[in-house]
Amino acid sequence: RDGESLFKKITAAAFYRTLKHITSVHIPVDTGDFRLMDVKVVNQLKRMNEPDPFVRGMVSWVGFKQTDVTYERQERVAGTTKYPLRKMIRLAMDGITSFSSFPLQIANWVGSFSIIFGIGYLITSLLTTMNTIRFAVFAVFLMVGITLLAVGTIGSYLYRIFDASRRRPLYIVANTSGFRSQETDHPKTYYQTTIRGRAFQ
């Protein structure tokens, strides 16, 4: 938006592009939450029932076709933004933790690098001159690497539990042919209607 600070523009652009690279969900960059949605998309979003919804990510996750409308956001005529830095950071954390396990993978990568570096350092020391200090350096890198790998592994399990606890639908059907729409949107209603129909026959 025109009139916003350079800091906010840079951090917002960096966030969108970072999120695009660390998640498997294609989230359009530089977009807000304002959008027009088909009722099918709305029904799927209501099924997700997220406690901390990151709407722009949820809309992309359900997988329906999206298109963008480019327009120029004019400077505010009056008032100030109701989204201070604290809320921006919280929004960024909601987006990252809801759609990416990348922060947990960092521990695995750093731990693996630390172990490989420590082993390489040990081999180099054995081929040259091994002393107590060099062995201590190797031991530190090895223990740090093992610890980080353990943290990353535990984090991966916890993320799987967290992902399962959200109860997101396993499959989303975009279109059906030969089925009543009630069966998809309101399975209980369709079941009751079918039973009643048979009872009156």
PDB file of C-alpha atoms in Angstrom:
ATOM      1  CA  ARG A   1       0.000   0.000   0.000  1.00  0.00           C
ATOM      2  CA  ASP A   2       1.176   3.516  -0.733  1.00  0.00           C
ATOM      3  CA  GLY A   3       2.151   5.402   2.380  1.00  0.00           C
ATOM      4  CA  GLU A   4       3.369   2.369   4.345  1.00  0.00           C
ATOM      5  CA  SER A   5       6.858   2.338   5.805  1.00  0.00           C
ATOM      6  CA  LEU A   6       9.762   0.869   3.869  1.00  0.00           C
ATOM      7  CA  PHE A   7      10.365  -1.584   6.719  1.00  0.00           C
ATOM      8  CA  LYS A   8       6.853  -3.016   6.448  1.00  0.00           C
ATOM      9  CA  LYS A   9       7.079  -3.351   2.664  1.00  0.00           C
ATOM     10  CA  ILE A  10      10.438  -5.142   2.826  1.00  0.00           C
ATOM     11  CA  THR A  11       9.451  -7.512   5.642  1.00  0.00           C
ATOM     12  CA  ALA A  12       6.106  -8.364   4.008  1.00  0.00           C
ATOM     13  CA  ALA A  13       7.775  -9.117   0.665  1.00  0.00           C
ATOM     14  CA  ALA A  14      10.460 -11.208   2.381  1.00  0.00           C
ATOM     15  CA  PHE A  15       7.854 -13.171   4.344  1.00  0.00           C
ATOM     16  CA  TYR A  16       5.747 -14.075   1.307  1.00  0.00           C
ATOM     17  CA  ARG A  17       8.760 -15.217  -0.702  1.00  0.00           C
ATOM     18  CA  THR A  18      10.245 -17.159   2.187  1.00  0.00           C
ATOM     19  CA  LEU A  19       6.942 -18.926   2.842  1.00  0.00           C
ATOM     20  CA  LYS A  20       6.680 -19.781  -0.850  1.00  0.00           C
ATOM     21  CA  HIS A  21      10.007 -21.653  -0.717  1.00  0.00           C
ATOM     22  CA  ILE A  22       9.593 -23.502   2.585  1.00  0.00           C
ATOM     23  CA  THR A  23       6.103 -24.929   2.089  1.00  0.00           C
ATOM     24  CA  SER A  24       4.690 -27.409  -0.411  1.00  0.00           C
ATOM     25  CA  VAL A  25       1.478 -25.365  -0.706  1.00  0.00           C
ATOM     26  CA  HIS A  26       1.538 -22.767  -3.471  1.00  0.00           C
ATOM     27  CA  ILE A  27       0.566 -19.560  -1.674  1.00  0.00           C
ATOM     28  CA  PRO A  28       0.409 -16.517  -3.995  1.00  0.00           C
ATOM     29  CA  VAL A  29       2.797 -13.753  -2.985  1.00  0.00           C
ATOM     30  CA  ASP A  30       1.789 -10.205  -2.095  1.00  0.00           C
ATOM     31  CA  THR A  31      -1.876 -11.052  -1.515  1.00  0.00           C
ATOM     32  CA  GLY A  32      -4.196 -10.318   1.383  1.00  0.00           C
ATOM     33  CA  ASP A  33      -7.188 -12.110   2.846  1.00  0.00           C
ATOM     34  CA  PHE A  34      -9.784 -10.183   0.841  1.00  0.00           C
ATOM     35  CA  ARG A  35     -11.146 -12.418  -1.949  1.00  0.00           C
ATOM     36  CA  LEU A  36     -14.259 -13.783  -3.630  1.00  0.00           C
ATOM     37  CA  MET A  37     -14.807 -17.512  -3.134  1.00  0.00           C
ATOM     38  CA  ASP A  38     -17.194 -20.107  -4.476  1.00  0.00           C
ATOM     39  CA  VAL A  39     -19.492 -21.757  -1.947  1.00  0.00           C
ATOM     40  CA  LYS A  40     -17.625 -25.061  -2.457  1.00  0.00           C
ATOM     41  CA  VAL A  41     -14.413 -23.431  -1.261  1.00  0.00           C
ATOM     42  CA  VAL A  42     -16.183 -21.841   1.713  1.00  0.00           C
ATOM     43  CA  ASN A  43     -17.635 -25.210   2.742  1.00  0.00           C
ATOM     44  CA  GLN A  44     -14.181 -26.804   2.704  1.00  0.00           C
ATOM     45  CA  LEU A  45     -12.702 -23.954   4.741  1.00  0.00           C
ATOM     46  CA  LYS A  46     -15.466 -24.360   7.336  1.00  0.00           C
ATOM     47  CA  ARG A  47     -14.609 -28.052   7.625  1.00  0.00           C
ATOM     48  CA  MET A  48     -10.988 -27.257   8.504  1.00  0.00           C
ATOM     49  CA  ASN A  49     -11.954 -25.434  11.738  1.00  0.00           C
ATOM     50  CA  GLU A  50      -8.430 -24.131  12.460  1.00  0.00           C
ATOM     51  CA  PRO A  51      -7.928 -22.475  15.881  1.00  0.00           C
ATOM     52  CA  ASP A  52      -5.408 -19.978  14.423  1.00  0.00           C
ATOM     53  CA  PRO A  53      -6.485 -19.709  10.783  1.00  0.00           C
ATOM     54  CA  PHE A  54      -4.005 -18.467   8.195  1.00  0.00           C
ATOM     55  CA  VAL A  55      -6.668 -17.827   5.568  1.00  0.00           C
ATOM     56  CA  ARG A  56      -4.468 -17.140   2.554  1.00  0.00           C
ATOM     57  CA  GLY A  57      -2.685 -20.437   3.163  1.00  0.00           C
ATOM     58  CA  MET A  58      -5.896 -22.385   3.837  1.00  0.00           C
ATOM     59  CA  VAL A  59      -7.452 -21.182   0.583  1.00  0.00           C
ATOM     60  CA  SER A  60      -4.416 -22.432  -1.330  1.00  0.00           C
ATOM     61  CA  TRP A  61      -4.360 -25.712   0.606  1.00  0.00           C
ATOM     62  CA  VAL A  62      -7.895 -26.748  -0.408  1.00  0.00           C
ATOM     63  CA  GLY A  63      -6.625 -26.764  -3.987  1.00  0.00           C
ATOM     64  CA  PHE A  64      -9.321 -25.072  -6.042  1.00  0.00           C
ATOM     65  CA  LYS A  65      -8.394 -22.851  -8.962  1.00  0.00           C
ATOM     66  CA  GLN A  66      -7.344 -19.315  -8.071  1.00  0.00           C
ATOM     67  CA  THR A  67      -6.766 -16.211 -10.125  1.00  0.00           C
ATOM     68  CA  ASP A  68      -5.533 -12.792  -9.106  1.00  0.00           C
ATOM     69  CA  VAL A  69      -6.857  -9.322  -9.801  1.00  0.00           C
ATOM     70  CA  THR A  70      -4.163  -6.659  -9.859  1.00  0.00           C
ATOM     71  CA  TYR A  71      -5.071  -3.266  -8.464  1.00  0.00           C
ATOM     72  CA  GLU A  72      -3.316  -0.296  -6.912  1.00  0.00           C
ATOM     73  CA  ARG A  73      -3.767   0.105  -3.183  1.00  0.00           C
ATOM     74  CA  GLN A  74      -4.090   3.788  -2.481  1.00  0.00           C
ATOM     75  CA  GLU A  75      -2.685   5.513   0.564  1.00  0.00           C
ATOM     76  CA  ARG A  76      -4.956   5.734   3.600  1.00  0.00           C
ATOM     77  CA  VAL A  77      -7.106   8.829   3.630  1.00  0.00           C
ATOM     78  CA  ALA A  78      -7.497   8.681   7.413  1.00  0.00           C
ATOM     79  CA  GLY A  79      -6.615   6.455  10.335  1.00  0.00           C
ATOM     80  CA  THR A  80      -3.664   4.180  10.971  1.00  0.00           C
ATOM     81  CA  THR A  81      -2.991   0.495  10.509  1.00  0.00           C
ATOM     82  CA  LYS A  82      -4.378  -1.846  13.152  1.00  0.00           C
ATOM     83  CA  TYR A  83      -1.614  -4.357  12.432  1.00  0.00           C
ATOM     84  CA  PRO A  84       1.474  -3.399  14.454  1.00  0.00           C
ATOM     85  CA  LEU A  85       4.744  -5.301  14.391  1.00  0.00           C
ATOM     86  CA  ARG A  86       3.628  -7.698  17.130  1.00  0.00           C
ATOM     87  CA  LYS A  87       0.609  -8.856  15.120  1.00  0.00           C
ATOM     88  CA  MET A  88       2.691  -9.108  11.952  1.00  0.00           C
ATOM     89  CA  ILE A  89       5.132 -11.436  13.709  1.00  0.00           C
ATOM     90  CA  ARG A  90       2.266 -13.557  15.028  1.00  0.00           C
ATOM     91  CA  LEU A  91       0.730 -13.765  11.540  1.00  0.00           C
ATOM     92  CA  ALA A  92       4.081 -14.857  10.114  1.00  0.00           C
ATOM     93  CA  MET A  93       4.468 -17.533  12.795  1.00  0.00           C
ATOM     94  CA  ASP A  94       0.929 -18.809  12.130  1.00  0.00           C
ATOM     95  CA  GLY A  95       1.686 -19.095   8.433  1.00  0.00           C
ATOM     96  CA  ILE A  96       5.000 -20.889   8.900  1.00  0.00           C
ATOM     97  CA  THR A  97       3.918 -23.318  11.617  1.00  0.00           C
ATOM     98  CA  SER A  98       0.609 -24.138   9.897  1.00  0.00           C
ATOM     99  CA  PHE A  99       2.045 -25.015   6.503  1.00  0.00           C
ATOM    100  CA  SER A 100       5.736 -25.830   6.910  1.00  0.00           C
ATOM    101  CA  SER A 101       7.995 -28.092   8.956  1.00  0.00           C
ATOM    102  CA  PHE A 102      11.092 -26.275   7.679  1.00  0.00           C
ATOM    103  CA  PRO A 103      12.153 -24.857  11.090  1.00  0.00           C
ATOM    104  CA  LEU A 104      12.306 -28.406  12.469  1.00  0.00           C
ATOM    105  CA  GLN A 105      14.356 -29.597   9.505  1.00  0.00           C
ATOM    106  CA  ILE A 106      17.009 -26.967  10.243  1.00  0.00           C
ATOM    107  CA  ALA A 107      17.993 -28.893  13.378  1.00  0.00           C
ATOM    108  CA  ASN A 108      18.510 -32.069  11.319  1.00  0.00           C
ATOM    109  CA  TRP A 109      20.600 -30.283   8.707  1.00  0.00           C
ATOM    110  CA  VAL A 110      22.793 -28.455  11.224  1.00  0.00           C
ATOM    111  CA  GLY A 111      23.182 -31.637  13.280  1.00  0.00           C
ATOM    112  CA  SER A 112      24.235 -33.675  10.240  1.00  0.00           C
ATOM    113  CA  PHE A 113      26.707 -30.983   9.194  1.00  0.00           C
ATOM    114  CA  SER A 114      28.152 -30.857  12.712  1.00  0.00           C
ATOM    115  CA  ILE A 115      28.696 -34.633  12.805  1.00  0.00           C
ATOM    116  CA  ILE A 116      30.270 -34.713   9.333  1.00  0.00           C
ATOM    117  CA  PHE A 117      32.505 -31.764  10.188  1.00  0.00           C
ATOM    118  CA  GLY A 118      33.532 -33.394  13.470  1.00  0.00           C
ATOM    119  CA  ILE A 119      34.427 -36.694  11.772  1.00  0.00           C
ATOM    120  CA  GLY A 120      36.367 -34.840   9.086  1.00  0.00           C
ATOM    121  CA  TYR A 121      38.191 -32.858  11.754  1.00  0.00           C
ATOM    122  CA  LEU A 122      39.051 -36.095  13.596  1.00  0.00           C
ATOM    123  CA  ILE A 123      40.431 -37.739  10.444  1.00  0.00           C
ATOM    124  CA  THR A 124      42.517 -34.651   9.660  1.00  0.00           C
ATOM    125  CA  SER A 125      43.862 -34.595  13.216  1.00  0.00           C
ATOM    126  CA  LEU A 126      44.788 -38.293  13.092  1.00  0.00           C
ATOM    127  CA  LEU A 127      46.690 -37.760   9.845  1.00  0.00           C
ATOM    128  CA  THR A 128      48.591 -34.784  11.284  1.00  0.00           C
ATOM    129  CA  THR A 129      48.930 -34.269  15.026  1.00  0.00           C
ATOM    130  CA  MET A 130      46.313 -35.439  17.503  1.00  0.00           C
ATOM    131  CA  ASN A 131      46.216 -33.780  20.908  1.00  0.00           C
ATOM    132  CA  THR A 132      43.744 -33.248  23.722  1.00  0.00           C
ATOM    133  CA  ILE A 133      42.396 -29.952  22.384  1.00  0.00           C
ATOM    134  CA  ARG A 134      41.686 -31.380  18.926  1.00  0.00           C
ATOM    135  CA  PHE A 135      39.948 -34.393  20.418  1.00  0.00           C
ATOM    136  CA  ALA A 136      37.842 -32.084  22.605  1.00  0.00           C
ATOM    137  CA  VAL A 137      36.817 -30.079  19.525  1.00  0.00           C
ATOM    138  CA  PHE A 138      35.803 -33.309  17.774  1.00  0.00           C
ATOM    139  CA  ALA A 139      33.814 -34.441  20.814  1.00  0.00           C
ATOM    140  CA  VAL A 140      31.974 -31.108  21.032  1.00  0.00           C
ATOM    141  CA  PHE A 141      30.967 -31.177  17.350  1.00  0.00           C
ATOM    142  CA  LEU A 142      29.904 -34.815  17.639  1.00  0.00           C
ATOM    143  CA  MET A 143      27.766 -34.281  20.735  1.00  0.00           C
ATOM    144  CA  VAL A 144      26.185 -31.104  19.347  1.00  0.00           C
ATOM    145  CA  GLY A 145      25.369 -32.930  16.116  1.00  0.00           C
ATOM    146  CA  ILE A 146      23.807 -35.896  17.902  1.00  0.00           C
ATOM    147  CA  THR A 147      21.774 -33.577  20.141  1.00  0.00           C
ATOM    148  CA  LEU A 148      20.456 -31.556  17.204  1.00  0.00           C
ATOM    149  CA  LEU A 149      19.573 -34.718  15.278  1.00  0.00           C
ATOM    150  CA  ALA A 150      17.664 -35.995  18.300  1.00  0.00           C
ATOM    151  CA  VAL A 151      15.826 -32.670  18.642  1.00  0.00           C
ATOM    152  CA  GLY A 152      14.997 -32.670  14.928  1.00  0.00           C
ATOM    153  CA  THR A 153      13.717 -36.250  15.058  1.00  0.00           C
ATOM    154  CA  ILE A 154      11.515 -35.543  18.084  1.00  0.00           C
ATOM    155  CA  GLY A 155      10.296 -32.372  16.393  1.00  0.00           C
ATOM    156  CA  SER A 156       9.330 -34.320  13.273  1.00  0.00           C
ATOM    157  CA  TYR A 157       7.213 -36.706  15.345  1.00  0.00           C
ATOM    158  CA  LEU A 158       5.602 -33.802  17.191  1.00  0.00           C
ATOM    159  CA  TYR A 159       4.795 -32.062  13.910  1.00  0.00           C
ATOM    160  CA  ARG A 160       3.098 -35.219  12.629  1.00  0.00           C
ATOM    161  CA  ILE A 161       1.003 -35.331  15.813  1.00  0.00           C
ATOM    162  CA  PHE A 162       0.195 -31.636  15.458  1.00  0.00           C
ATOM    163  CA  ASP A 163      -0.743 -32.099  11.800  1.00  0.00           C
ATOM    164  CA  ALA A 164      -3.033 -35.036  12.619  1.00  0.00           C
ATOM    165  CA  SER A 165      -4.685 -33.156  15.500  1.00  0.00           C
ATOM    166  CA  ARG A 166      -5.944 -30.439  13.136  1.00  0.00           C
ATOM    167  CA  ARG A 167      -8.179 -33.015  11.417  1.00  0.00           C
ATOM    168  CA  ARG A 168      -7.830 -31.513   7.985  1.00  0.00           C
ATOM    169  CA  PRO A 169      -9.746 -33.512   5.356  1.00  0.00           C
ATOM    170  CA  LEU A 170      -7.622 -36.209   3.738  1.00  0.00           C
ATOM    171  CA  TYR A 171      -9.230 -35.660   0.347  1.00  0.00           C
ATOM    172  CA  ILE A 172     -11.190 -32.834  -1.230  1.00  0.00           C
ATOM    173  CA  VAL A 173     -13.415 -33.631  -4.212  1.00  0.00           C
ATOM    174  CA  ALA A 174     -13.564 -30.737  -6.660  1.00  0.00           C
ATOM    175  CA  ASN A 175     -16.402 -32.043  -8.851  1.00  0.00           C
ATOM    176  CA  THR A 176     -18.859 -34.931  -8.790  1.00  0.00           C
ATOM    177  CA  SER A 177     -21.090 -36.430 -11.468  1.00  0.00           C
ATOM    178  CA  GLY A 178     -24.245 -38.398 -10.719  1.00  0.00           C
ATOM    179  CA  PHE A 179     -24.238 -37.655  -6.975  1.00  0.00           C
ATOM    180  CA  ARG A 180     -26.411 -35.317  -4.983  1.00  0.00           C
ATOM    181  CA  SER A 181     -24.570 -32.299  -3.617  1.00  0.00           C
ATOM    182  CA  GLN A 182     -26.061 -32.944  -0.164  1.00  0.00           C
ATOM    183  CA  GLU A 183     -23.978 -36.076   0.141  1.00  0.00           C
ATOM    184  CA  THR A 184     -20.780 -34.057  -0.114  1.00  0.00           C
ATOM    185  CA  ASP A 185     -21.724 -31.017   1.948  1.00  0.00           C
ATOM    186  CA  HIS A 186     -24.104 -32.557   4.495  1.00  0.00           C
ATOM    187  CA  PRO A 187     -23.691 -36.350   4.643  1.00  0.00           C
ATOM    188  CA  LYS A 188     -25.946 -36.747   7.702  1.00  0.00           C
ATOM    189  CA  THR A 189     -28.792 -34.833   6.061  1.00  0.00           C
ATOM    190  CA  TYR A 190     -28.535 -36.910   2.903  1.00  0.00           C
ATOM    191  CA  TYR A 191     -28.529 -40.126   4.926  1.00  0.00           C
ATOM    192  CA  GLN A 192     -31.654 -39.124   6.851  1.00  0.00           C
ATOM    193  CA  THR A 193     -33.423 -38.042   3.660  1.00  0.00           C
ATOM    194  CA  THR A 194     -32.648 -41.380   2.016  1.00  0.00           C
ATOM    195  CA  ILE A 195     -33.898 -43.389   5.002  1.00  0.00           C
ATOM    196  CA  ARG A 196     -37.115 -41.392   5.239  1.00  0.00           C
ATOM    197  CA  GLY A 197     -37.702 -41.781   1.526  1.00  0.00           C
ATOM    198  CA  ARG A 198     -37.459 -45.537   1.811  1.00  0.00           C
ATOM    199  CA  ALA A 199     -39.726 -45.599   4.862  1.00  0.00           C
ATOM    200  CA  PHE A 200     -42.536 -43.886   3.002  1.00  0.00           C
ATOM    201  CA  GLN A 201     -42.347 -46.213   0.000  1.00  0.00           C
TER     202      GLN A 201
END
